[in-house]
Amino acid sequence: MTTDFSFGQINNGGFEVWDTVFTNVYSSELNSAFGVPNPLGGGINGWTSNNGNFGVSRTTDSYSGNNSLIIHNWYSYINQSVFYNDTCSFSPQFVQGFYKYITGNTSGLSHGSAIVTLTRFNGIENDTVAIGNYNFDSTSAYIPFQIPLNYILTLPPDSIHINILNGNTQCAGGNVCNLLYLDDLTLSSAPLAVQNISSDDLVISAYPNPTSTLINLKADTKLLGSVFTIYDNTGRLLMSGKINSENTTVNLSNFSDGVYLFRVGENLKQTFKIIKE
């Protein structure tokens, strides 16, 4: 079972609703160069973008539901962004969601980024109540992400502002690169939930746990090829890798002592705790 926490709505945070969709050369190149299924350019309901509708595309390659968003380079333009501005009626601690990031065909290293700001109008101007930021690293499969919000004021916010950027490098060839997929964005008052898995459902085991250095993963064959990820207790991604055999060893020697969240399986979504001591 999964423990329930308080969540808040981000309007169209699953990117299911689009005001317009159309075919253009950039969305078509997503399919021809990267194999993206059913890409269409368009305008996202409830969101805006910095370059019209050219640097955003809809795809059916989603974490859940029918659609997800891809923010991507187009032509010679970098720093493609989407923006969300709305009212906020409570004090969330995190912005959470799922992403994957394909940086192929780029000139130099790149990463995506997000900035979240909560504000409150004081009668004259907006005061910053809380702020959070996050960097998106490359991953070929959807993984969860979490943006902790650092509160500057004790007053509750009345508005939320989200700015998500796909990358800061140009494409080495072609028009399209730095594909940042986003899906299922939400507000939460608690960190990423840990799923308690019964022994009958568990298809992967980790031992020794607690561990001081190495942890051994024994996986069912149905997990071969799956991506695993390890997060700290703030939701920051520390490590990712792939399970290529039934027995895999992960080196945690660079981790500080503490409790970490281990997640495996794009579809199985199994999450459990690892203790380093």
XYZ file of N, CA and C in Angstrom:
831
model
N 0.832 -1.183 0.000
C 0.000 0.000 0.000
C 0.874 1.243 0.000
N 0.304 2.366 -0.407
C 1.017 3.625 -0.453
C 0.375 4.603 0.509
N 1.184 5.250 1.337
C 0.658 6.220 2.284
C 0.116 7.426 1.548
N -1.055 7.920 1.952
C -1.671 9.074 1.321
C -1.178 10.354 1.971
N -0.907 11.354 1.148
C -0.499 12.658 1.619
C -1.386 13.708 0.967
N -1.238 14.966 1.387
C -2.022 16.053 0.819
C -1.404 16.503 -0.498
N -2.240 16.608 -1.517
C -1.787 17.038 -2.819
C -2.631 18.204 -3.300
N -2.077 19.056 -4.137
C -2.791 20.172 -4.728
C -2.733 20.085 -6.240
N -3.676 20.733 -6.857
C -3.823 20.632 -8.292
C -2.983 21.677 -9.017
N -2.223 21.254 -10.011
C -1.656 22.144 -11.016
C -2.534 21.996 -12.245
N -3.142 23.071 -12.670
C -4.067 23.015 -13.794
C -3.385 22.430 -15.026
N -3.949 21.350 -15.543
C -3.409 20.669 -16.718
C -1.958 20.236 -16.506
N -1.642 19.776 -15.278
C -0.297 19.309 -14.979
C 0.054 18.004 -15.661
N -0.950 17.303 -16.209
C -0.695 16.105 -16.999
C -0.613 16.379 -18.481
N -0.786 17.640 -18.882
C -0.674 18.073 -20.274
C -1.581 17.277 -21.213
N -2.777 17.001 -20.708
C -3.761 16.281 -21.518
C -4.531 17.217 -22.453
N -4.700 18.479 -22.042
C -5.551 19.411 -22.788
C -4.676 20.421 -23.529
N -4.898 20.528 -24.848
C -4.162 21.461 -25.691
C -5.153 22.358 -26.414
N -4.873 23.658 -26.426
C -5.764 24.602 -27.096
C -5.689 24.453 -28.609
N -4.485 24.193 -29.121
C -4.289 23.974 -30.553
C -3.256 22.875 -30.741
N -3.367 22.115 -31.812
C -2.335 21.166 -32.228
C -2.194 21.247 -33.742
N -0.973 21.075 -34.224
C -0.727 21.168 -35.661
C 0.583 20.453 -35.978
N 0.766 20.110 -37.230
C 2.001 19.489 -37.700
C 2.950 20.578 -38.179
N 4.204 20.515 -37.735
C 5.228 21.418 -38.269
C 6.529 20.646 -38.436
N 7.502 21.274 -39.074
C 8.741 20.575 -39.392
C 9.470 20.133 -38.135
N 9.342 20.879 -37.045
C 10.087 20.557 -35.834
C 9.471 19.369 -35.103
N 8.156 19.345 -34.998
C 7.529 18.187 -34.366
C 7.703 16.947 -35.232
N 7.680 17.111 -36.555
C 7.899 15.959 -37.439
C 9.299 15.393 -37.263
N 10.285 16.269 -37.032
C 11.656 15.806 -36.841
C 11.822 15.050 -35.528
N 10.970 15.321 -34.547
C 10.993 14.523 -33.323
C 10.768 13.051 -33.638
N 9.895 12.789 -34.594
C 9.616 11.405 -34.978
C 10.731 10.822 -35.824
N 11.192 11.558 -36.822
C 12.187 11.017 -37.744
C 13.561 10.862 -37.097
N 13.936 11.759 -36.189
C 15.268 11.716 -35.581
C 15.302 10.962 -34.261
N 14.190 10.979 -33.514
C 14.192 10.403 -32.168
C 13.127 9.333 -31.961
N 12.290 9.082 -32.965
C 11.262 8.056 -32.830
C 10.132 8.425 -31.904
N 9.900 9.715 -31.674
C 8.812 10.152 -30.795
C 7.471 9.827 -31.447
N 6.573 9.128 -30.755
C 5.289 8.770 -31.359
C 4.308 9.938 -31.372
N 3.664 10.129 -32.510
C 2.558 11.088 -32.669
C 2.884 12.488 -32.167
N 4.006 13.073 -32.588
C 4.324 14.425 -32.120
C 3.539 15.479 -32.896
N 3.024 16.461 -32.180
C 2.321 17.588 -32.785
C 2.711 18.860 -32.045
N 2.969 19.929 -32.793
C 3.154 21.218 -32.164
C 1.821 21.734 -31.658
N 1.863 22.747 -30.804
C 0.596 23.281 -30.326
C 0.738 24.184 -29.130
N -0.416 24.609 -28.633
C -0.468 25.452 -27.449
C -1.094 24.697 -26.298
N -0.464 24.743 -25.122
C -0.896 23.971 -23.958
C -1.914 24.774 -23.167
N -3.038 24.177 -22.869
C -4.049 24.846 -22.068
C -3.511 25.152 -20.670
N -3.590 26.420 -20.250
C -3.143 26.812 -18.920
C -1.673 27.151 -18.816
N -0.917 26.965 -19.888
C 0.515 27.234 -19.895
C 0.851 28.145 -21.071
N 1.975 28.855 -20.988
C 2.480 29.647 -22.100
C 3.919 29.236 -22.379
N 4.430 29.617 -23.555
C 5.812 29.308 -23.912
C 6.492 30.564 -24.427
N 7.825 30.541 -24.445
C 8.567 31.763 -24.757
C 8.764 31.994 -26.240
N 8.502 31.010 -27.094
C 8.696 31.178 -28.533
C 7.464 30.716 -29.297
N 6.325 31.263 -28.925
C 5.107 30.830 -29.588
C 4.858 29.368 -29.296
N 4.589 28.587 -30.332
C 4.316 27.163 -30.155
C 5.349 26.284 -30.849
N 6.524 26.831 -31.182
C 7.497 26.066 -31.949
C 8.367 25.153 -31.091
N 8.631 25.517 -29.848
C 9.530 24.720 -29.014
C 8.836 23.757 -28.089
N 7.514 23.560 -28.281
C 6.762 22.615 -27.456
C 5.987 21.682 -28.372
N 5.885 20.429 -27.964
C 5.150 19.439 -28.749
C 4.399 18.494 -27.829
N 3.289 18.006 -28.333
C 2.508 16.986 -27.641
C 2.903 15.621 -28.183
N 2.958 14.613 -27.307
C 3.234 13.248 -27.727
C 2.390 12.281 -26.916
N 2.151 11.109 -27.493
C 1.438 10.060 -26.762
C 2.385 9.209 -25.930
N 3.690 9.515 -25.966
C 4.663 8.831 -25.104
C 4.584 9.472 -23.723
N 3.622 9.033 -22.929
C 3.334 9.658 -21.640
C 3.666 8.714 -20.494
N 3.827 9.284 -19.292
C 3.966 8.453 -18.098
C 2.620 7.861 -17.723
N 1.568 8.663 -17.812
C 0.208 8.186 -17.597
C -0.724 9.038 -18.444
N -1.954 8.572 -18.630
C -2.884 9.312 -19.465
C -2.557 9.164 -20.938
N -3.092 10.074 -21.733
C -2.941 9.980 -23.186
C -1.774 10.779 -23.736
N -1.410 11.883 -23.074
C -0.422 12.799 -23.641
C 0.605 13.231 -22.604
N 1.728 13.712 -23.117
C 2.704 14.416 -22.285
C 3.254 15.579 -23.095
N 4.055 16.408 -22.444
C 4.676 17.570 -23.078
C 6.141 17.285 -23.352
N 6.628 17.731 -24.515
C 8.065 17.776 -24.783
C 8.447 19.227 -25.042
N 9.414 19.728 -24.281
C 10.031 21.025 -24.572
C 11.349 20.724 -25.282
N 11.598 21.363 -26.422
C 12.764 20.983 -27.221
C 13.324 22.182 -27.978
N 14.628 22.084 -28.329
C 15.223 23.065 -29.225
C 14.526 23.013 -30.578
N 14.505 24.143 -31.274
C 14.024 24.165 -32.656
C 14.873 25.158 -33.441
N 15.231 24.781 -34.653
C 16.101 25.579 -35.514
C 17.378 25.872 -34.733
N 17.768 27.138 -34.574
C 18.991 27.461 -33.830
C 18.694 28.029 -32.450
N 17.448 27.895 -32.004
C 17.041 28.535 -30.753
C 17.243 27.602 -29.554
N 17.827 28.146 -28.497
C 18.027 27.403 -27.253
C 17.128 28.006 -26.175
N 17.222 27.448 -24.969
C 16.477 27.984 -23.817
C 14.979 28.059 -24.080
N 14.411 26.940 -24.538
C 12.960 26.887 -24.712
C 12.305 26.721 -23.340
N 11.271 27.495 -23.075
C 10.654 27.505 -21.743
C 9.144 27.434 -21.836
N 8.542 26.859 -20.784
C 7.099 26.963 -20.578
C 6.869 27.595 -19.214
N 5.741 28.310 -19.096
C 5.444 29.067 -17.884
C 4.041 28.732 -17.393
N 3.925 28.680 -16.077
C 2.634 28.434 -15.439
C 2.439 29.477 -14.351
N 1.321 30.181 -14.396
C 0.989 31.190 -13.390
C -0.457 30.983 -12.963
N -0.675 30.810 -11.660
C -2.025 30.522 -11.190
C -2.135 30.924 -9.718
N -3.366 30.901 -9.219
C -3.576 31.112 -7.788
C -3.144 29.869 -7.017
N -2.840 30.054 -5.737
C -2.430 28.946 -4.875
C -3.068 29.160 -3.513
N -3.881 28.203 -3.082
C -4.689 28.390 -1.872
C -4.131 27.683 -0.642
N -2.946 27.049 -0.746
C -2.327 26.437 0.432
C -0.820 26.560 0.308
N -0.092 26.037 1.274
C 1.369 26.175 1.312
C 2.021 24.834 1.007
N 2.209 24.496 -0.259
C 2.832 23.214 -0.599
C 4.304 23.201 -0.209
N 4.820 22.016 0.028
C 6.235 21.848 0.342
C 7.040 21.395 -0.868
N 6.355 20.820 -1.854
C 7.055 20.259 -3.009
C 6.226 20.439 -4.275
N 6.923 20.566 -5.394
C 6.333 20.331 -6.714
C 6.886 19.001 -7.192
N 6.010 18.094 -7.590
C 6.429 16.749 -7.981
C 5.894 16.416 -9.367
N 6.528 15.461 -10.012
C 6.076 15.027 -11.322
C 6.983 13.946 -11.859
N 6.866 13.705 -13.161
C 7.680 12.694 -13.836
C 8.297 13.313 -15.088
N 9.525 12.897 -15.385
C 10.191 13.437 -16.568
C 11.122 12.396 -17.161
N 11.506 12.619 -18.419
C 12.688 12.002 -18.995
C 13.343 13.044 -19.895
N 14.640 12.873 -20.141
C 15.396 13.930 -20.805
C 16.374 13.299 -21.787
N 16.131 13.526 -23.069
C 16.960 12.990 -24.147
C 17.768 14.144 -24.718
N 19.084 14.118 -24.510
C 19.916 15.252 -24.918
C 20.691 14.964 -26.191
N 20.301 13.957 -26.968
C 21.051 13.566 -28.151
C 21.213 14.682 -29.164
N 22.344 14.615 -29.901
C 22.602 15.538 -31.006
C 22.805 16.973 -30.523
N 23.459 17.136 -29.378
C 23.694 18.483 -28.852
C 25.152 18.876 -29.012
N 25.396 20.160 -28.995
C 26.745 20.706 -29.033
C 27.152 21.058 -27.606
N 27.835 20.139 -26.934
C 28.202 20.334 -25.539
C 27.184 19.734 -24.597
N 27.520 19.725 -23.302
C 26.641 19.161 -22.288
C 25.477 20.103 -22.015
N 24.347 19.520 -21.648
C 23.172 20.331 -21.377
C 22.364 19.701 -20.260
N 21.570 20.507 -19.584
C 20.588 19.993 -18.637
C 19.398 20.933 -18.629
N 18.231 20.383 -18.319
C 17.047 21.209 -18.166
C 16.975 21.755 -16.753
N 16.087 22.700 -16.535
C 15.975 23.294 -15.204
C 14.559 23.784 -14.962
N 14.228 23.929 -13.686
C 12.918 24.447 -13.285
C 13.099 25.397 -12.112
N 12.334 26.470 -12.116
C 12.278 27.405 -10.994
C 10.818 27.579 -10.603
N 10.531 27.402 -9.317
C 9.175 27.564 -8.792
C 9.195 28.687 -7.763
N 8.264 29.621 -7.888
C 8.163 30.732 -6.944
C 6.731 30.844 -6.440
N 6.571 30.925 -5.127
C 5.277 31.218 -4.515
C 5.295 32.670 -4.052
N 4.244 33.414 -4.352
C 4.202 34.827 -3.998
C 2.903 35.172 -3.277
N 2.909 36.362 -2.664
C 1.707 36.883 -1.997
C 1.655 38.392 -2.229
N 0.516 38.879 -2.682
C 0.348 40.308 -2.936
C 0.133 41.052 -1.622
N 0.939 42.079 -1.374
C 0.872 42.803 -0.101
C 0.053 44.092 -0.189
N -0.642 44.276 -1.301
C -1.424 45.482 -1.516
C -0.763 46.452 -2.464
N 0.560 46.303 -2.621
C 1.314 47.161 -3.539
C 2.058 46.328 -4.577
N 2.717 45.273 -4.114
C 3.487 44.412 -5.001
C 3.487 42.996 -4.449
N 4.058 42.078 -5.224
C 4.126 40.679 -4.804
C 5.383 40.425 -3.979
N 5.209 39.836 -2.804
C 6.330 39.367 -1.990
C 6.611 37.909 -2.321
N 7.890 37.541 -2.349
C 8.263 36.141 -2.541
C 8.094 35.395 -1.226
N 7.264 34.363 -1.241
C 7.002 33.559 -0.046
C 7.924 32.348 0.006
N 8.121 31.688 -1.137
C 8.963 30.490 -1.189
C 9.531 30.355 -2.588
N 10.647 29.642 -2.687
C 11.279 29.425 -3.980
C 11.933 28.051 -3.988
N 11.977 27.421 -5.151
C 12.637 26.134 -5.309
C 13.165 25.995 -6.719
N 14.198 25.185 -6.896
C 14.738 24.964 -8.241
C 15.200 23.530 -8.387
N 15.370 23.114 -9.638
C 15.703 21.719 -9.918
C 16.420 21.658 -11.259
N 17.397 20.748 -11.387
C 18.067 20.474 -12.653
C 17.683 19.089 -13.145
N 17.322 18.991 -14.413
C 16.943 17.719 -15.019
C 18.154 17.120 -15.722
N 18.595 15.940 -15.272
C 19.696 15.230 -15.904
C 19.156 14.210 -16.899
N 20.030 13.736 -17.781
C 19.619 12.818 -18.840
C 19.084 11.511 -18.273
N 17.973 11.055 -18.804
C 17.414 9.744 -18.480
C 16.516 9.321 -19.630
N 16.607 8.060 -20.026
C 15.857 7.580 -21.184
C 14.485 7.038 -20.820
N 14.186 6.925 -19.530
C 12.880 6.437 -19.075
C 12.312 7.425 -18.071
N 10.991 7.477 -17.979
C 10.356 8.382 -17.021
C 10.771 8.040 -15.587
N 11.179 9.058 -14.855
C 11.483 8.903 -13.440
C 10.814 10.053 -12.678
N 10.540 9.866 -11.389
C 9.919 10.952 -10.619
C 10.932 12.038 -10.284
N 10.456 13.246 -10.145
C 11.292 14.322 -9.639
C 10.510 15.102 -8.588
N 11.249 15.835 -7.788
C 10.649 16.569 -6.676
C 11.421 17.864 -6.461
N 10.706 18.982 -6.385
C 11.324 20.284 -6.164
C 10.956 20.762 -4.763
N 11.872 20.717 -3.802
C 11.570 21.237 -2.463
C 11.424 22.759 -2.507
N 10.451 23.277 -1.782
C 10.214 24.714 -1.729
C 10.759 25.275 -0.416
N 11.623 26.259 -0.526
C 12.249 26.896 0.633
C 11.454 28.147 0.990
N 10.823 28.134 2.166
C 9.964 29.241 2.571
C 10.783 30.371 3.185
N 10.577 31.571 2.639
C 11.243 32.776 3.117
C 10.354 33.518 4.109
N 9.038 33.492 3.864
C 8.061 34.141 4.728
C 7.147 33.097 5.349
N 6.566 33.429 6.485
C 5.622 32.517 7.140
C 4.199 32.720 6.652
N 3.938 33.775 5.910
C 2.601 34.024 5.379
C 2.275 33.024 4.279
N 1.019 32.619 4.145
C 0.653 31.704 3.066
C 0.697 32.412 1.713
N 1.021 31.710 0.651
C 1.050 32.330 -0.673
C -0.358 32.476 -1.244
N -0.473 33.301 -2.270
C -1.729 33.354 -3.016
C -1.535 33.048 -4.500
N -0.258 32.899 -4.925
C 0.013 32.632 -6.338
C 1.222 31.717 -6.479
N 1.258 30.988 -7.600
C 2.394 30.124 -7.922
C 2.858 30.425 -9.337
N 4.174 30.388 -9.531
C 4.775 30.672 -10.831
C 5.824 29.583 -11.101
N 5.698 28.898 -12.218
C 6.624 27.822 -12.586
C 7.248 28.160 -13.932
N 8.570 28.067 -14.017
C 9.308 28.281 -15.262
C 10.175 27.050 -15.491
N 9.937 26.331 -16.590
C 10.694 25.114 -16.896
C 11.412 25.310 -18.221
N 12.728 25.062 -18.220
C 13.614 25.294 -19.366
C 14.158 23.965 -19.862
N 14.239 23.794 -21.191
C 14.652 22.493 -21.716
C 16.157 22.304 -21.779
N 16.937 23.357 -22.027
C 18.378 23.175 -22.149
C 19.051 24.441 -22.630
N 20.375 24.496 -22.490
C 21.106 25.720 -22.814
C 22.197 25.502 -23.850
N 22.097 24.447 -24.664
C 23.070 24.207 -25.724
C 22.358 24.059 -27.054
N 23.066 24.390 -28.140
C 22.498 24.268 -29.472
C 22.602 22.832 -29.970
N 21.813 22.521 -30.991
C 21.897 21.210 -31.628
C 23.158 21.150 -32.482
N 23.842 20.010 -32.453
C 25.045 19.839 -33.259
C 24.704 19.646 -34.729
N 23.527 19.128 -35.010
C 23.062 18.927 -36.374
C 21.566 18.761 -36.366
N 20.915 19.177 -37.437
C 19.462 19.115 -37.459
C 18.858 20.250 -36.659
N 17.544 20.221 -36.532
C 16.832 21.317 -35.883
C 16.435 21.037 -34.446
N 16.392 19.763 -34.054
C 15.756 19.390 -32.791
C 16.742 18.642 -31.896
N 16.780 18.989 -30.607
C 17.569 18.262 -29.611
C 17.075 18.678 -28.232
N 17.703 18.135 -27.187
C 17.357 18.463 -25.792
C 15.865 18.294 -25.529
N 15.406 17.054 -25.632
C 13.989 16.732 -25.471
C 13.682 16.510 -23.992
N 12.979 17.459 -23.367
C 12.568 17.337 -21.971
C 11.086 16.980 -21.933
N 10.794 15.719 -21.570
C 9.416 15.241 -21.434
C 8.936 15.541 -20.015
N 7.690 15.994 -19.873
C 7.098 16.264 -18.563
C 5.694 15.689 -18.497
N 5.335 15.161 -17.314
C 3.993 14.606 -17.134
C 3.637 14.603 -15.646
N 2.349 14.670 -15.373
C 1.779 14.486 -14.027
C 2.381 15.416 -12.973
N 2.470 16.704 -13.277
C 2.951 17.675 -12.293
C 1.865 17.956 -11.258
N 2.271 18.023 -9.991
C 1.323 18.276 -8.912
C 2.032 18.983 -7.761
N 1.249 19.545 -6.850
C 1.770 20.137 -5.622
C 1.546 19.163 -4.480
N 2.487 19.114 -3.531
C 2.369 18.156 -2.434
C 2.868 18.775 -1.137
N 2.301 18.310 -0.034
C 2.769 18.733 1.289
C 3.709 17.710 1.910
N 4.025 16.637 1.205
C 4.898 15.591 1.743
C 5.816 15.084 0.642
N 6.999 14.554 1.003
C 7.934 14.063 -0.006
C 7.408 12.839 -0.719
N 8.135 12.449 -1.753
C 7.743 11.299 -2.558
C 7.402 10.118 -1.674
N 6.250 9.518 -1.926
C 5.768 8.420 -1.095
C 6.599 7.173 -1.322
N 6.761 6.409 -0.252
C 7.432 5.119 -0.330
C 6.384 4.028 -0.356
N 6.492 3.147 -1.337
C 5.532 2.063 -1.458
C 5.996 0.875 -0.624
N 5.140 0.407 0.268
C 5.443 -0.773 1.061
C 5.001 -2.007 0.291
N 5.962 -2.831 -0.115
C 5.687 -3.953 -1.004
C 5.723 -5.251 -0.216
N 4.695 -6.059 -0.354
C 4.666 -7.346 0.328
C 5.620 -8.307 -0.350
N 6.025 -9.347 0.365
C 6.970 -10.311 -0.186
C 6.397 -11.031 -1.394
N 5.071 -11.142 -1.475
C 4.458 -11.809 -2.620
C 4.579 -10.972 -3.884
N 4.610 -9.636 -3.721
C 4.675 -8.748 -4.875
C 6.100 -8.382 -5.254
N 7.033 -8.530 -4.336
C 8.387 -8.053 -4.546
C 9.106 -8.900 -5.592
N 9.599 -8.253 -6.646
C 10.338 -8.965 -7.681
C 11.794 -8.517 -7.706
N 12.193 -7.762 -6.693
C 13.591 -7.388 -6.536
C 13.901 -7.326 -5.045
N 15.086 -7.770 -4.672
C 15.513 -7.682 -3.280
C 16.872 -7.007 -3.229
N 17.143 -6.313 -2.121
C 18.396 -5.598 -1.933
C 19.021 -6.053 -0.623
N 20.282 -6.465 -0.666
C 20.958 -6.954 0.529
C 22.459 -6.673 0.418
N 23.185 -6.505 1.513
C 22.618 -6.306 2.854
C 21.963 -4.933 2.958
N 20.972 -4.840 3.777
C 20.246 -3.587 3.971
C 19.806 -3.506 5.429
N 20.514 -2.735 6.276
C 21.473 -1.668 5.994
C 22.793 -2.181 5.402
N 23.528 -1.259 4.758
C 24.812 -1.581 4.168
C 25.796 -0.465 4.474
N 27.083 -0.784 4.376
C 28.107 0.235 4.597
C 28.723 0.714 3.285
N 28.725 -0.150 2.267
C 29.363 0.220 0.998
C 28.571 -0.281 -0.206
N 28.496 -1.605 -0.349
C 27.878 -2.203 -1.530
C 26.505 -2.753 -1.200
N 25.614 -2.674 -2.169
C 24.317 -3.314 -2.028
C 24.088 -4.188 -3.254
N 23.644 -5.409 -3.015
C 23.412 -6.371 -4.086
C 21.931 -6.419 -4.429
N 21.629 -6.320 -5.699
C 20.251 -6.382 -6.177
C 20.017 -7.719 -6.851
N 18.995 -8.420 -6.408
C 18.594 -9.671 -7.048
C 17.220 -9.434 -7.660
N 17.147 -9.475 -8.983
C 15.934 -9.065 -9.687
C 15.304 -10.223 -10.439
N 13.999 -10.191 -10.504
C 13.254 -11.110 -11.347
C 13.562 -10.799 -12.814
N 13.459 -11.789 -13.673
C 13.772 -11.582 -15.087
C 12.879 -10.531 -15.733
N 11.676 -10.315 -15.194
C 10.781 -9.310 -15.776
C 11.301 -7.890 -15.593
N 12.317 -7.716 -14.708
C 12.889 -6.394 -14.491
C 14.145 -6.145 -15.313
N 14.632 -7.143 -16.049
C 15.850 -6.961 -16.830
C 15.640 -5.856 -17.859
N 16.605 -4.944 -17.910
C 16.497 -3.791 -18.790
C 15.840 -2.586 -18.153
N 15.307 -2.756 -16.929
C 14.641 -1.643 -16.247
C 15.661 -0.653 -15.686
N 15.219 0.580 -15.553
C 16.040 1.637 -14.963
C 15.800 1.685 -13.460
N 16.892 1.794 -12.669
C 16.728 2.033 -11.237
C 17.249 3.426 -10.910
N 16.662 4.040 -9.888
C 17.067 5.372 -9.452
C 17.145 5.399 -7.937
N 18.061 6.214 -7.400
C 18.219 6.372 -5.956
C 18.123 7.857 -5.621
N 17.281 8.192 -4.626
C 17.042 9.567 -4.212
C 17.386 9.725 -2.735
N 17.769 10.959 -2.355
C 17.898 11.233 -0.931
C 16.535 11.629 -0.372
N 16.482 11.970 0.923
C 15.181 12.211 1.547
C 14.565 13.560 1.192
N 15.253 14.359 0.359
C 14.648 15.584 -0.168
C 14.098 15.381 -1.570
N 14.278 14.164 -2.113
C 13.817 13.897 -3.462
C 14.853 14.173 -4.532
N 16.095 14.481 -4.145
C 17.150 14.766 -5.120
C 17.688 13.462 -5.698
N 17.767 13.395 -7.026
C 18.276 12.206 -7.698
C 19.785 12.122 -7.519
N 20.265 10.988 -6.971
C 21.688 10.799 -6.718
C 22.334 9.822 -7.684
N 21.582 8.847 -8.150
C 22.161 7.815 -9.004
C 21.066 7.177 -9.844
N 21.434 6.787 -11.053
C 20.533 5.991 -11.879
C 21.358 4.980 -12.653
N 20.746 3.892 -13.013
C 21.431 2.846 -13.752
C 20.431 1.875 -14.334
N 20.941 0.817 -14.943
C 20.069 -0.158 -15.589
C 20.364 -1.546 -15.037
N 19.319 -2.320 -14.847
C 19.457 -3.697 -14.377
C 19.619 -4.590 -15.600
N 20.854 -5.034 -15.842
C 21.152 -5.825 -17.036
C 21.227 -7.318 -16.765
N 21.229 -7.707 -15.484
C 21.270 -9.130 -15.146
C 20.476 -9.349 -13.869
N 20.264 -10.603 -13.522
C 19.490 -10.909 -12.321
C 20.231 -10.523 -11.049
N 21.553 -10.359 -11.133
C 22.351 -9.955 -9.974
C 23.179 -8.727 -10.336
N 22.936 -7.636 -9.629
C 23.609 -6.362 -9.889
C 24.139 -5.809 -8.573
N 25.359 -5.282 -8.594
C 25.954 -4.669 -7.406
C 26.039 -3.161 -7.602
N 25.584 -2.420 -6.596
C 25.607 -0.957 -6.634
C 26.525 -0.460 -5.523
N 27.446 0.425 -5.877
C 28.418 0.959 -4.923
C 27.888 2.257 -4.322
N 27.661 2.251 -3.003
C 27.153 3.420 -2.290
C 28.231 4.093 -1.446
N 29.492 3.829 -1.744
C 30.574 4.329 -0.892
C 30.644 5.854 -0.870
N 30.165 6.512 -1.921
C 30.200 7.974 -1.959
C 28.985 8.613 -1.293
N 28.043 7.790 -0.820
C 26.846 8.308 -0.159
C 27.129 8.560 1.322
N 26.549 9.607 1.858
C 26.598 9.827 3.303
C 25.680 8.835 4.005
N 25.923 8.597 5.284
C 25.039 7.717 6.046
C 23.634 8.310 6.079
N 22.637 7.449 5.938
C 21.262 7.928 5.963
C 20.327 6.979 5.246
N 19.094 7.425 5.059
C 18.052 6.633 4.411
C 17.836 7.173 3.001
N 17.776 6.266 2.030
C 17.601 6.635 0.629
C 16.414 5.872 0.041
N 15.840 6.455 -0.999
C 14.723 5.820 -1.692
C 15.228 5.183 -2.975
N 14.921 3.914 -3.128
C 15.318 3.152 -4.313
C 14.066 2.856 -5.123
N 14.090 3.193 -6.407
C 12.928 2.972 -7.268
C 13.377 2.203 -8.499
N 12.565 1.245 -8.916
C 12.914 0.441 -10.083
C 11.657 0.102 -10.864
N 11.806 0.022 -12.164
C 10.715 -0.452 -13.013
C 9.846 0.658 -13.536
N 9.915 0.899 -14.844
C 9.128 1.969 -15.454
C 7.644 1.742 -15.254
N 7.210 0.491 -15.300
C 5.790 0.190 -15.150
C 5.456 -0.370 -13.771
N 6.416 -1.097 -13.148
C 6.138 -1.693 -11.837
C 6.168 -0.652 -10.722
N 6.951 0.395 -10.900
C 6.961 1.522 -9.959
C 7.187 1.071 -8.512
N 8.137 0.166 -8.290
C 8.428 -0.293 -6.941
C 9.432 0.645 -6.274
N 9.127 1.036 -5.061
C 9.973 1.950 -4.304
C 10.150 1.413 -2.895
N 11.409 1.379 -2.411
C 11.646 0.946 -1.045
C 12.853 1.684 -0.489
N 13.078 1.525 0.803
C 14.143 2.245 1.487
C 15.437 1.443 1.480
N 16.550 2.172 1.339
C 17.888 1.624 1.525
C 18.561 2.437 2.628
N 19.205 1.750 3.558
C 19.869 2.433 4.669
C 21.377 2.287 4.508
N 22.082 3.411 4.470
C 23.547 3.426 4.433
C 24.027 3.831 5.822
N 24.928 3.019 6.400
C 25.440 3.342 7.736
C 26.917 3.024 7.829
